[in-house]
Short mmCIF file of C-alpha atoms in Angstrom, two decimals:
data_model
loop_
_atom_site.label_atom_id
_atom_site.label_comp_id
_atom_site.label_asym_id
_atom_site.label_seq_id
_atom_site.Cartn_x
_atom_site.Cartn_y
_atom_site.Cartn_z
CA MET A 20 -7.51 -16.76 -27.28
CA THR A 21 -11.31 -17.44 -26.25
CA ALA A 22 -13.18 -14.18 -27.67
CA SER A 23 -16.20 -14.43 -25.21
CA ILE A 24 -13.35 -13.71 -22.68
CA PRO A 25 -12.58 -10.23 -22.44
CA THR A 26 -8.73 -8.79 -22.25
CA ILE A 27 -7.59 -6.33 -20.26
CA PRO A 28 -5.87 -3.42 -22.25
CA LEU A 29 -2.76 -1.14 -22.01
CA LEU A 30 -3.39 2.82 -21.66
CA ILE A 31 -0.75 4.66 -23.69
CA GLY A 32 -0.70 8.21 -24.65
CA GLY A 33 -4.29 8.83 -23.53
CA LYS A 34 -5.71 5.49 -26.02
CA PHE A 35 -6.82 2.11 -24.53
CA VAL A 36 -4.89 -0.26 -26.66
CA GLN A 37 -4.52 -3.95 -27.02
CA SER A 38 -1.35 -5.42 -26.77
CA SER A 39 0.69 -7.23 -29.35
CA THR A 40 2.10 -9.51 -26.61
CA THR A 41 2.01 -13.17 -27.17
CA GLN A 42 1.84 -13.76 -23.00
CA TRP A 43 -1.61 -13.21 -21.44
CA ARG A 44 -2.58 -14.71 -17.87
CA ASP A 45 -5.45 -15.21 -16.90
CA VAL A 46 -7.76 -13.21 -14.28
CA VAL A 47 -9.29 -15.69 -11.96
CA ASN A 48 -12.64 -15.62 -9.62
CA PRO A 49 -10.70 -16.94 -6.20
CA ALA A 50 -14.33 -18.34 -4.88
CA THR A 51 -15.33 -20.46 -8.19
CA GLN A 52 -12.23 -20.27 -10.54
CA GLU A 53 -14.22 -18.87 -13.42
CA VAL A 54 -11.37 -16.88 -15.77
CA LEU A 55 -13.01 -13.59 -15.64
CA ALA A 56 -10.49 -11.35 -18.43
CA ARG A 57 -6.68 -12.18 -19.81
CA VAL A 58 -4.07 -9.62 -18.84
CA PRO A 59 -1.16 -9.46 -21.57
CA LEU A 60 2.41 -9.41 -20.33
CA ALA A 61 3.38 -6.04 -22.09
CA THR A 62 6.40 -6.23 -24.28
CA ALA A 63 9.59 -3.96 -24.14
CA GLU A 64 8.90 -2.20 -26.86
CA GLU A 65 5.08 -0.89 -25.26
CA LEU A 66 6.58 0.03 -21.72
CA ALA A 67 9.04 2.17 -24.20
CA GLN A 68 5.79 3.60 -25.74
CA ALA A 69 4.45 4.08 -22.24
CA VAL A 70 7.26 5.72 -20.65
CA ALA A 71 7.85 8.30 -23.82
CA ALA A 72 4.18 8.99 -23.59
CA ALA A 73 4.67 10.24 -20.08
CA LYS A 74 8.01 12.20 -21.14
CA ALA A 75 6.15 14.09 -23.87
CA ALA A 76 3.28 14.76 -21.82
CA PHE A 77 5.50 16.22 -18.97
CA PRO A 78 6.05 19.29 -20.47
CA ALA A 79 2.98 20.83 -20.74
CA TRP A 80 1.65 19.24 -17.58
CA ARG A 81 4.15 20.30 -15.03
CA LYS A 82 3.14 23.98 -16.10
CA THR A 83 -0.52 23.53 -15.57
CA PRO A 84 -1.69 25.75 -13.15
CA ILE A 85 -2.13 23.89 -9.77
CA GLY A 86 -5.86 24.74 -9.46
CA THR A 87 -6.23 23.01 -12.73
CA ARG A 88 -4.68 19.82 -11.35
CA ALA A 89 -6.61 20.16 -8.32
CA ARG A 90 -10.02 20.67 -9.75
CA ILE A 91 -9.09 17.59 -11.61
CA PHE A 92 -9.45 15.71 -8.85
CA LEU A 93 -12.11 17.29 -7.23
CA LYS A 94 -13.97 15.55 -10.14
CA TYR A 95 -12.09 12.47 -10.04
CA GLN A 96 -13.10 11.84 -6.09
CA GLN A 97 -16.80 12.41 -6.96
CA LEU A 98 -16.72 9.74 -9.93
CA ILE A 99 -15.48 7.35 -7.40
CA ARG A 100 -18.26 8.30 -4.81
CA ASP A 101 -20.41 7.48 -7.50
CA ASN A 102 -19.05 4.73 -8.78
CA ILE A 103 -18.07 3.09 -5.06
CA LYS A 104 -20.52 -0.12 -5.36
CA SER A 105 -19.73 -1.36 -8.85
CA LEU A 106 -15.69 -0.85 -7.87
CA ALA A 107 -16.18 -2.88 -5.29
CA ALA A 108 -18.00 -5.55 -6.97
CA LEU A 109 -15.84 -6.09 -9.79
CA LEU A 110 -12.83 -6.10 -6.81
CA THR A 111 -14.51 -8.98 -4.84
CA ALA A 112 -14.97 -10.50 -8.09
CA GLU A 113 -11.47 -10.87 -8.96
CA GLN A 114 -9.52 -10.20 -5.90
CA GLY A 115 -12.21 -12.13 -3.12
CA LYS A 116 -12.55 -9.86 -0.32
CA THR A 117 -16.03 -9.33 1.24
CA LEU A 118 -18.02 -6.54 -0.39
CA ALA A 119 -18.11 -4.44 2.85
CA ASP A 120 -13.88 -4.94 2.67
CA ALA A 121 -13.75 -4.45 -1.29
CA GLU A 122 -15.89 -1.37 -0.57
CA GLY A 123 -13.09 -0.18 2.71
CA ASP A 124 -10.31 -0.91 -0.29
CA VAL A 125 -11.75 1.87 -2.80
CA PHE A 126 -12.64 4.19 0.32
CA ARG A 127 -9.29 4.03 1.74
CA GLY A 128 -7.77 5.06 -1.86
CA LEU A 129 -10.66 7.43 -1.90
CA GLU A 130 -9.29 9.80 1.02
CA VAL A 131 -5.79 9.96 -0.85
CA VAL A 132 -7.62 11.10 -3.88
CA GLU A 133 -9.36 13.93 -1.52
CA HIS A 134 -5.98 14.96 0.01
CA ALA A 135 -4.79 15.13 -3.93
CA ALA A 136 -7.33 17.66 -4.37
CA ALA A 137 -5.65 19.60 -1.85
CA ILE A 138 -2.15 19.95 -3.44
CA GLY A 139 -2.39 23.63 -3.40
CA ASN A 140 -2.12 23.35 0.22
CA LEU A 141 0.40 21.39 0.36
CA GLN A 142 3.00 22.13 -2.76
CA LEU A 143 3.95 25.03 -1.15
CA GLY A 144 7.55 26.52 -0.84
CA GLU A 145 8.96 28.42 1.92
CA LEU A 146 10.53 31.83 2.08
CA ALA A 147 12.42 34.19 3.87
CA ASN A 148 12.74 37.96 3.69
CA ASN A 149 16.02 39.87 3.59
CA VAL A 150 18.36 37.30 4.69
CA ALA A 151 20.95 39.71 3.76
CA THR A 152 20.39 43.33 2.77
CA GLY A 153 17.82 43.21 -0.13
CA VAL A 154 18.23 39.46 -0.85
CA ASP A 155 15.24 37.05 -0.47
CA THR A 156 15.72 33.21 -0.43
CA TYR A 157 12.79 31.03 -1.25
CA THR A 158 12.12 27.41 -2.15
CA LEU A 159 10.53 25.90 -5.27
CA LEU A 160 8.93 22.34 -4.54
CA GLN A 161 8.95 21.17 -8.38
CA PRO A 162 7.61 18.11 -10.56
CA LEU A 163 10.37 15.48 -11.04
CA GLY A 164 9.34 14.28 -14.48
CA VAL A 165 8.27 10.51 -15.13
CA CYS A 166 7.19 8.64 -12.14
CA ALA A 167 6.31 5.21 -11.84
CA GLY A 168 4.30 2.76 -9.57
CA ILE A 169 4.59 -1.09 -9.06
CA THR A 170 1.16 -2.37 -7.21
CA PRO A 171 0.38 -5.49 -5.23
CA PHE A 172 -2.59 -7.67 -5.59
CA ASN A 173 -4.01 -7.15 -1.83
CA PHE A 174 -5.40 -3.93 -2.52
CA PRO A 175 -5.79 -2.73 -6.02
CA ALA A 176 -8.12 -0.20 -5.43
CA MET A 177 -6.45 1.49 -2.60
CA ILE A 178 -2.93 1.11 -3.65
CA PRO A 179 -3.02 2.85 -7.00
CA LEU A 180 -4.94 5.15 -5.43
CA TRP A 181 -2.15 6.11 -3.17
CA MET A 182 0.31 6.72 -6.08
CA PHE A 183 -0.49 8.49 -9.23
CA PRO A 184 -3.01 10.78 -7.57
CA MET A 185 -0.32 12.43 -5.64
CA ALA A 186 2.12 11.86 -8.50
CA ILE A 187 0.28 13.47 -10.92
CA ALA A 188 -1.23 16.28 -8.66
CA CYS A 189 2.59 17.17 -8.01
CA GLY A 190 3.04 17.98 -11.69
CA ASN A 191 4.57 14.68 -12.83
CA THR A 192 3.01 12.13 -15.30
CA PHE A 193 2.98 8.64 -14.54
CA VAL A 194 3.19 4.59 -16.10
CA LEU A 195 1.38 2.30 -13.13
CA LYS A 196 1.89 -1.42 -13.53
CA PRO A 197 -0.60 -3.17 -11.55
CA SER A 198 -0.71 -6.44 -9.93
CA GLU A 199 -1.08 -8.88 -13.10
CA GLN A 200 -3.65 -11.35 -10.64
CA ASP A 201 -6.47 -8.26 -10.30
CA PRO A 202 -5.86 -5.59 -12.62
CA MET A 203 -9.54 -5.12 -13.65
CA VAL A 204 -10.72 -2.78 -10.72
CA THR A 205 -7.50 -0.79 -11.12
CA MET A 206 -8.64 -0.18 -15.00
CA ARG A 207 -11.79 0.77 -14.05
CA LEU A 208 -10.32 3.65 -11.93
CA VAL A 209 -7.83 4.94 -14.18
CA GLU A 210 -10.93 5.05 -16.91
CA LEU A 211 -12.71 7.51 -14.21
CA ALA A 212 -9.87 9.26 -13.86
CA ILE A 213 -9.62 9.63 -17.62
CA GLU A 214 -13.10 10.75 -17.40
CA ALA A 215 -11.89 13.17 -14.83
CA GLY A 216 -9.54 14.96 -17.27
CA ILE A 217 -6.26 13.74 -16.89
CA PRO A 218 -4.75 14.58 -20.12
CA ASN A 219 -3.36 12.21 -22.89
CA GLY A 220 -0.20 11.03 -21.57
CA VAL A 221 -0.05 12.42 -18.30
CA LEU A 222 -1.15 8.57 -17.10
CA ASN A 223 -0.48 5.37 -18.98
CA VAL A 224 -0.75 1.79 -17.62
CA VAL A 225 1.18 -1.47 -18.70
CA HIS A 226 0.73 -4.65 -17.56
CA GLY A 227 3.55 -7.68 -16.78
CA ALA A 228 5.27 -9.70 -14.54
CA ALA A 229 8.99 -9.51 -13.42
CA GLU A 230 10.34 -8.33 -16.85
CA VAL A 231 8.04 -5.50 -17.02
CA VAL A 232 9.23 -4.42 -13.45
CA ASP A 233 12.94 -4.39 -14.53
CA ALA A 234 12.49 -2.36 -17.36
CA ILE A 235 11.14 0.00 -15.08
CA CYS A 236 13.97 0.08 -12.57
CA ASP A 237 16.08 0.07 -15.82
CA HIS A 238 14.52 2.88 -17.78
CA PRO A 239 16.43 6.30 -18.23
CA ASP A 240 13.62 8.27 -18.52
CA ILE A 241 11.62 7.10 -15.18
CA LYS A 242 12.53 9.66 -12.46
CA ALA A 243 11.07 7.44 -9.09
CA VAL A 244 9.67 4.23 -8.51
CA SER A 245 6.83 3.50 -5.81
CA PHE A 246 6.43 -0.04 -4.76
CA VAL A 247 4.34 -1.63 -2.46
CA GLY A 248 4.26 -5.69 -2.41
CA SER A 249 6.54 -8.91 -0.75
CA THR A 250 9.93 -7.55 0.53
CA ARG A 251 11.88 -10.04 -1.72
CA VAL A 252 10.66 -8.60 -4.69
CA GLY A 253 10.76 -4.99 -3.16
CA THR A 254 14.18 -5.58 -2.21
CA HIS A 255 15.12 -6.45 -5.93
CA VAL A 256 13.26 -3.21 -6.96
CA TYR A 257 14.73 -0.88 -4.81
CA ASN A 258 18.59 -2.41 -5.23
CA ARG A 259 18.08 -2.19 -8.79
CA ALA A 260 16.46 1.22 -9.42
CA SER A 261 18.35 3.09 -6.94
CA LEU A 262 21.37 1.66 -8.80
CA ASN A 263 20.17 3.92 -12.12
CA GLY A 264 19.95 6.64 -10.08
CA LYS A 265 16.07 6.48 -9.29
CA ARG A 266 14.27 8.08 -6.32
CA VAL A 267 12.74 4.93 -4.67
CA GLN A 268 10.32 3.96 -2.03
CA CYS A 269 9.40 0.20 -1.16
CA MET A 270 6.78 -0.51 1.11
CA MET A 271 7.33 -4.35 2.05
CA GLY A 272 6.21 -7.62 3.99
CA ALA A 273 5.13 -7.37 7.94
CA LYS A 274 5.12 -9.70 10.52
CA ASN A 275 2.64 -7.19 12.81
CA HIS A 276 2.29 -8.09 16.75
CA ALA A 277 -0.28 -6.42 18.99
CA ILE A 278 0.38 -7.02 22.82
CA VAL A 279 -2.53 -7.52 25.23
CA LEU A 280 -2.37 -6.40 28.98
CA PRO A 281 -4.57 -8.19 31.57
CA ASP A 282 -6.60 -4.51 32.06
CA ALA A 283 -7.53 -4.78 28.42
CA ASN A 284 -11.29 -4.62 27.46
CA LYS A 285 -11.78 -8.06 27.11
CA GLU A 286 -14.83 -8.23 24.64
CA GLN A 287 -13.53 -5.03 22.37
CA THR A 288 -10.08 -6.43 22.13
CA LEU A 289 -11.35 -9.98 21.29
CA ASN A 290 -13.14 -8.56 18.44
CA ALA A 291 -10.32 -6.22 17.19
CA ILE A 292 -8.04 -9.12 16.91
CA ALA A 293 -10.36 -11.60 15.20
CA GLY A 294 -11.29 -8.98 12.65
CA ALA A 295 -7.54 -7.89 12.58
CA ALA A 296 -6.13 -11.32 12.26
CA PHE A 297 -8.56 -13.12 10.08
CA GLY A 298 -10.23 -10.32 7.66
CA ALA A 299 -8.93 -10.06 4.30
CA ALA A 300 -8.52 -13.70 4.75
CA GLY A 301 -5.24 -12.59 6.72
CA GLN A 302 -3.64 -10.95 2.90
CA ARG A 303 -3.29 -7.27 4.35
CA CYS A 304 0.73 -5.98 5.21
CA MET A 305 -0.79 -4.29 8.21
CA ALA A 306 -3.43 -7.36 9.29
CA LEU A 307 -2.07 -8.87 13.05
CA PRO A 308 -0.86 -12.58 12.76
CA VAL A 309 1.09 -12.64 16.20
CA VAL A 310 -0.65 -11.67 19.49
CA LEU A 311 1.14 -11.47 22.89
CA LEU A 312 -1.07 -12.26 25.53
CA VAL A 313 0.67 -11.00 28.42
CA GLY A 314 0.23 -12.36 32.26
CA GLU A 315 -3.15 -13.79 32.91
CA ALA A 316 -4.37 -12.31 29.50
CA GLN A 317 -3.47 -15.70 28.17
CA GLN A 318 -6.61 -17.31 29.60
CA TRP A 319 -8.82 -15.54 26.96
CA ILE A 320 -7.55 -18.16 24.66
CA PRO A 321 -10.65 -20.25 24.38
CA GLU A 322 -12.39 -16.98 23.96
CA LEU A 323 -11.00 -16.00 21.31
CA VAL A 324 -10.83 -19.57 19.64
CA ALA A 325 -14.60 -19.12 20.20
CA LYS A 326 -14.66 -15.62 18.02
CA ALA A 327 -12.99 -17.32 15.05
CA GLN A 328 -15.21 -19.78 15.03
CA THR A 329 -18.18 -17.59 14.51
CA LEU A 330 -16.87 -16.04 11.63
CA LYS A 331 -18.40 -17.08 8.45
CA VAL A 332 -16.45 -18.28 5.46
CA SER A 333 -17.48 -17.94 1.93
CA SER A 334 -17.77 -16.06 -1.20
CA GLY A 335 -17.12 -12.42 -0.90
CA THR A 336 -20.77 -11.99 -2.58
CA GLU A 337 -22.52 -13.86 -0.22
CA PRO A 338 -24.18 -11.92 2.78
CA GLY A 339 -22.77 -12.06 6.27
CA THR A 340 -19.31 -13.72 5.08
CA ASP A 341 -16.15 -12.25 7.09
CA VAL A 342 -13.59 -14.49 5.63
CA GLY A 343 -13.36 -14.83 1.87
CA PRO A 344 -11.00 -16.92 -0.57
CA VAL A 345 -7.44 -16.08 -0.64
CA ILE A 346 -6.07 -14.99 -4.08
CA SER A 347 -4.98 -18.34 -5.56
CA CYS A 348 -4.73 -22.06 -5.79
CA ALA A 349 -0.82 -21.69 -4.94
CA ALA A 350 -1.58 -19.61 -2.50
CA ARG A 351 -3.89 -22.23 -0.51
CA GLU A 352 -1.70 -24.58 -0.90
CA ARG A 353 1.18 -22.32 0.65
CA ILE A 354 -0.81 -21.53 3.56
CA GLU A 355 -1.61 -24.96 4.13
CA SER A 356 1.47 -26.02 4.14
CA LEU A 357 2.66 -23.73 6.83
CA ILE A 358 -0.30 -24.53 9.13
CA GLU A 359 1.25 -28.07 8.79
CA ARG A 360 5.09 -27.00 9.45
CA GLY A 361 3.28 -25.64 12.35
CA VAL A 362 2.10 -28.76 13.93
CA ALA A 363 5.34 -30.05 13.04
CA ASP A 364 7.27 -27.20 14.99
CA GLY A 365 5.60 -28.17 18.34
CA ALA A 366 2.95 -25.28 18.25
CA THR A 367 -0.60 -25.95 19.65
CA LEU A 368 -3.22 -26.11 17.00
CA GLU A 369 -5.67 -24.40 18.91
CA LEU A 370 -8.10 -23.51 16.02
CA ASP A 371 -7.26 -25.56 12.29
CA GLY A 372 -9.04 -23.88 9.44
CA ARG A 373 -7.86 -26.12 6.29
CA LYS A 374 -9.96 -27.22 3.85
CA PRO A 375 -13.17 -25.30 5.30
CA VAL A 376 -16.87 -26.57 3.71
CA VAL A 377 -18.29 -23.46 1.56
CA PRO A 378 -21.40 -24.74 -0.15
CA GLY A 379 -21.34 -23.54 -3.90
CA TYR A 380 -17.98 -22.86 -3.84
CA GLU A 381 -16.14 -26.21 -3.56
CA GLN A 382 -13.46 -24.77 -5.95
CA GLY A 383 -12.78 -21.92 -3.89
CA ASN A 384 -9.60 -21.22 -2.58
CA PHE A 385 -10.53 -21.15 0.91
CA VAL A 386 -8.92 -21.43 4.31
CA GLY A 387 -10.44 -20.71 7.37
CA PRO A 388 -9.40 -18.68 10.60
CA THR A 389 -6.63 -20.66 12.16
CA ILE A 390 -5.07 -20.14 15.68
CA PHE A 391 -1.88 -21.26 17.30
CA SER A 392 -0.36 -20.82 20.95
CA GLY A 393 3.11 -21.88 21.82
CA VAL A 394 4.73 -20.16 19.33
CA ARG A 395 7.82 -19.31 19.55
CA PRO A 396 10.80 -17.75 16.90
CA GLY A 397 12.16 -20.29 14.87
CA MET A 398 9.40 -21.82 14.43
CA ALA A 399 7.72 -21.27 9.84
CA ILE A 400 4.57 -19.94 11.50
CA TYR A 401 6.55 -17.45 12.95
CA ASP A 402 9.36 -16.27 10.95
CA GLN A 403 7.93 -15.98 7.77
CA GLU A 404 4.72 -13.78 6.37
CA ILE A 405 2.20 -16.48 5.97
CA PHE A 406 -0.60 -14.20 4.27
CA GLY A 407 -3.34 -16.25 5.55
CA PRO A 408 -5.66 -16.10 8.12
CA VAL A 409 -3.75 -17.70 10.51
CA LEU A 410 -2.95 -16.18 14.03
CA SER A 411 -0.30 -17.23 15.79
CA ILE A 412 -0.32 -16.62 19.92
CA VAL A 413 2.40 -16.11 22.23
CA ALA A 414 2.80 -15.71 25.96
CA ALA A 415 4.56 -13.38 27.98
CA LYS A 416 5.23 -12.43 31.54
CA ASP A 417 5.33 -8.78 31.21
CA ILE A 418 4.98 -5.83 29.38
CA ASP A 419 8.97 -5.52 29.37
CA GLU A 420 9.40 -9.30 27.61
CA ALA A 421 6.72 -8.28 24.98
CA ILE A 422 8.32 -5.09 24.01
CA GLU A 423 11.68 -6.98 23.82
CA PHE A 424 10.29 -9.37 21.85
CA ILE A 425 8.74 -7.25 19.19
CA ASN A 426 11.98 -5.24 18.90
CA ALA A 427 13.91 -8.26 18.33
CA ASN A 428 11.48 -9.02 14.95
CA PRO A 429 13.36 -7.80 11.64
CA ASN A 430 10.03 -6.04 10.35
CA GLY A 431 8.37 -2.91 11.25
CA ASN A 432 5.00 -2.19 9.55
CA GLY A 433 2.71 -2.33 12.44
CA THR A 434 1.77 -2.60 16.03
CA ALA A 435 -0.77 -2.36 18.61
CA ILE A 436 -1.73 -2.47 22.36
CA PHE A 437 -4.59 -3.06 24.01
CA THR A 438 -4.65 -2.09 27.14
CA GLN A 439 -6.47 0.65 29.74
CA SER A 440 -3.72 2.00 31.15
CA GLY A 441 -2.67 5.27 29.35
CA ALA A 442 0.81 4.61 31.40
CA ALA A 443 1.79 1.20 29.58
CA ALA A 444 0.21 2.56 25.94
CA ARG A 445 2.43 5.69 26.34
CA ARG A 446 5.51 3.50 27.52
CA PHE A 447 4.59 1.40 24.38
CA GLN A 448 4.19 4.17 21.94
CA GLU A 449 7.84 5.18 23.21
CA ASP A 450 9.97 2.07 23.41
CA ILE A 451 8.50 0.10 20.44
CA ASP A 452 10.56 0.26 17.39
CA VAL A 453 7.97 -0.30 15.29
CA GLY A 454 7.17 2.54 12.24
CA GLN A 455 3.18 2.58 12.89
CA VAL A 456 1.34 2.23 16.09
CA GLY A 457 -1.84 1.49 17.59
CA ILE A 458 -2.81 2.23 21.07
CA ASN A 459 -6.48 -0.03 21.08
CA VAL A 460 -6.34 -0.01 17.35
CA PRO A 461 -5.36 -3.51 15.58
CA ILE A 462 -4.87 -1.67 12.22
CA PRO A 463 -3.17 1.82 12.44
CA VAL A 464 -3.12 2.89 8.91
CA PRO A 465 -2.83 6.58 9.01
CA VAL A 466 -5.29 9.18 7.37
CA PRO A 467 -3.96 10.74 4.30
CA MET A 468 -3.08 13.96 6.54
CA PHE A 469 -0.08 11.60 8.01
CA SER A 470 1.79 9.14 5.88
CA PHE A 471 2.13 5.22 5.73
CA THR A 472 5.58 5.14 7.86
CA GLY A 473 6.45 1.36 8.46
CA SER A 474 9.77 0.99 9.15
CA ARG A 475 13.10 -1.68 9.51
CA ALA A 476 12.60 -4.49 6.88
CA SER A 477 9.41 -3.43 6.06
CA LYS A 478 10.50 -0.15 4.15
CA LEU A 479 13.42 0.88 2.11
CA GLY A 480 13.18 4.33 0.92
CA ASP A 481 13.43 7.86 3.71
CA LEU A 482 9.99 8.70 2.67
CA GLY A 483 6.56 7.23 2.72
CA PRO A 484 2.93 6.79 0.41
CA TYR A 485 0.72 10.11 0.55
CA GLY A 486 0.77 12.52 3.12
CA LYS A 487 3.48 15.58 3.26
CA GLN A 488 6.01 12.98 2.93
CA VAL A 489 4.91 11.82 -0.57
CA VAL A 490 5.19 15.12 -1.80
CA MET A 491 8.38 15.68 -0.85
CA PHE A 492 8.95 12.19 -2.87
CA TYR A 493 7.57 13.17 -5.66
CA THR A 494 9.16 16.88 -5.88
CA GLN A 495 12.54 18.29 -6.11
CA THR A 496 13.34 21.20 -4.11
CA LYS A 497 15.08 24.30 -5.84
CA THR A 498 16.41 27.04 -3.36
CA VAL A 499 16.65 30.00 -5.19
CA THR A 500 18.19 33.53 -3.10
CA ALA A 501 17.86 36.47 -5.36
CA ARG A 502 18.38 40.04 -5.04
CA TRP A 503 17.08 43.34 -7.39
CA PHE A 504 18.47 46.29 -7.88
CA ASP A 505 17.05 49.66 -8.99
CA ASP A 506 18.49 53.35 -9.80
CA SER A 507 18.54 54.35 -6.35
CA THR A 508 20.59 51.41 -5.01
CA VAL A 509 24.30 52.87 -4.05
CA ALA A 510 26.53 50.25 -5.15
CA GLN A 511 28.55 48.65 -2.73
CA GLY A 512 31.65 48.20 -4.26
CA VAL A 513 33.22 44.23 -4.99
CA ASN A 514 32.52 41.96 -2.54
CA THR A 515 35.43 38.93 -2.76
CA THR A 516 33.87 36.92 0.10
CA ILE A 517 31.24 33.74 -0.03
CA SER A 518 28.83 36.14 2.46
CA LEU A 519 25.59 38.09 1.57
CA LYS A 520 26.12 41.60 2.60
#
């Protein structure tokens, strides 16, 4: 390997160590194709060492006072705040987001760290006094043991911060596998977590691809696995880890829809659609790739196209950039091929974003905002998750048809409605079969007091990441029924029934 290109370490037992693997992958700036670093595909032995370190650290960490755990995350959130600009710059270099969007990526993760600092209020059990004579029943929310997280390329700061802070705050230890495409900002966040005081072995990091994912699913000492990524991989993780007796939560792919009613505020709605469809180059599981224009709102297509044409496509570091590059050459080629398929399938290409001219970044993986109208199920651009800046427009005669159309799609990650009618909005939130609903909000990702609640084919597992749900995911409920006697207690004799008296 070239000595001038840095290598990404593993974190095992509190030490950053170089992998002994012979398999490495380049971390590439998607705007320039510059190789920024090389990441190892860890060996089976290295994963085993990371799990062993986490298992060894668990007995002491689970006994650590909850206030001590909380104070670590109070310090950690301040370290993230102090370094948010440099974290965003690192994220932009390896992932391609604009600096503003990268900072938002870090900030949404920071919100979960702040929530983890309130673990003393979240990890509370319940108590009922005198359920029978002198008998109390109460519950304890106790940590599981070693937990693991597998994160995607599109949110290399936010999603790791969804996972390990809440798991560790609950008293577990953790093994993190970041995306091998952009692990640099994740590792910087891990460094800050160690600086904040997370003890040796409580947080460990291994890098890798499919083999490491399978090894995590199979390892007998890992009690729970959290995954965010594609439906294909997520389904595999869920099935494999579940068969091995683990708790699993998998947040997966999506095909999010929005309904636009004719009474919606036009300018605000068009701005919202353009931002949600083309922001982050469409590489969000909560992006907005499908819009149903109801009735007269179908006349807004030219204005939506005009809005999209004003967006600047360039490197995320360039001032005023709205749409950065997609993550890889392969991703760009796939998006371009799906646009070609859309034309072949009979959709109307209202705006073609293929091969935009980006001065100074001719080697970048750029796709500009692309809009199709006349889209229907059965077309590849509708049936597949494109994960690029491609918006499909579907015509609907009324809200009933629009709701029925959305509910027929197998995915249920997010949806939205744009209207000024409270009655229409209330009906939509009641009748739509999707986990996360926005009302005049195009990307309804909840704040950490709540939990991410995708549904149907977009989610496997009952409990979502962060919020109250994730405390239940990362803990086991132990129910205790207790009676104490003293010398003045009158003996009641032998009771051979199941009831308490």
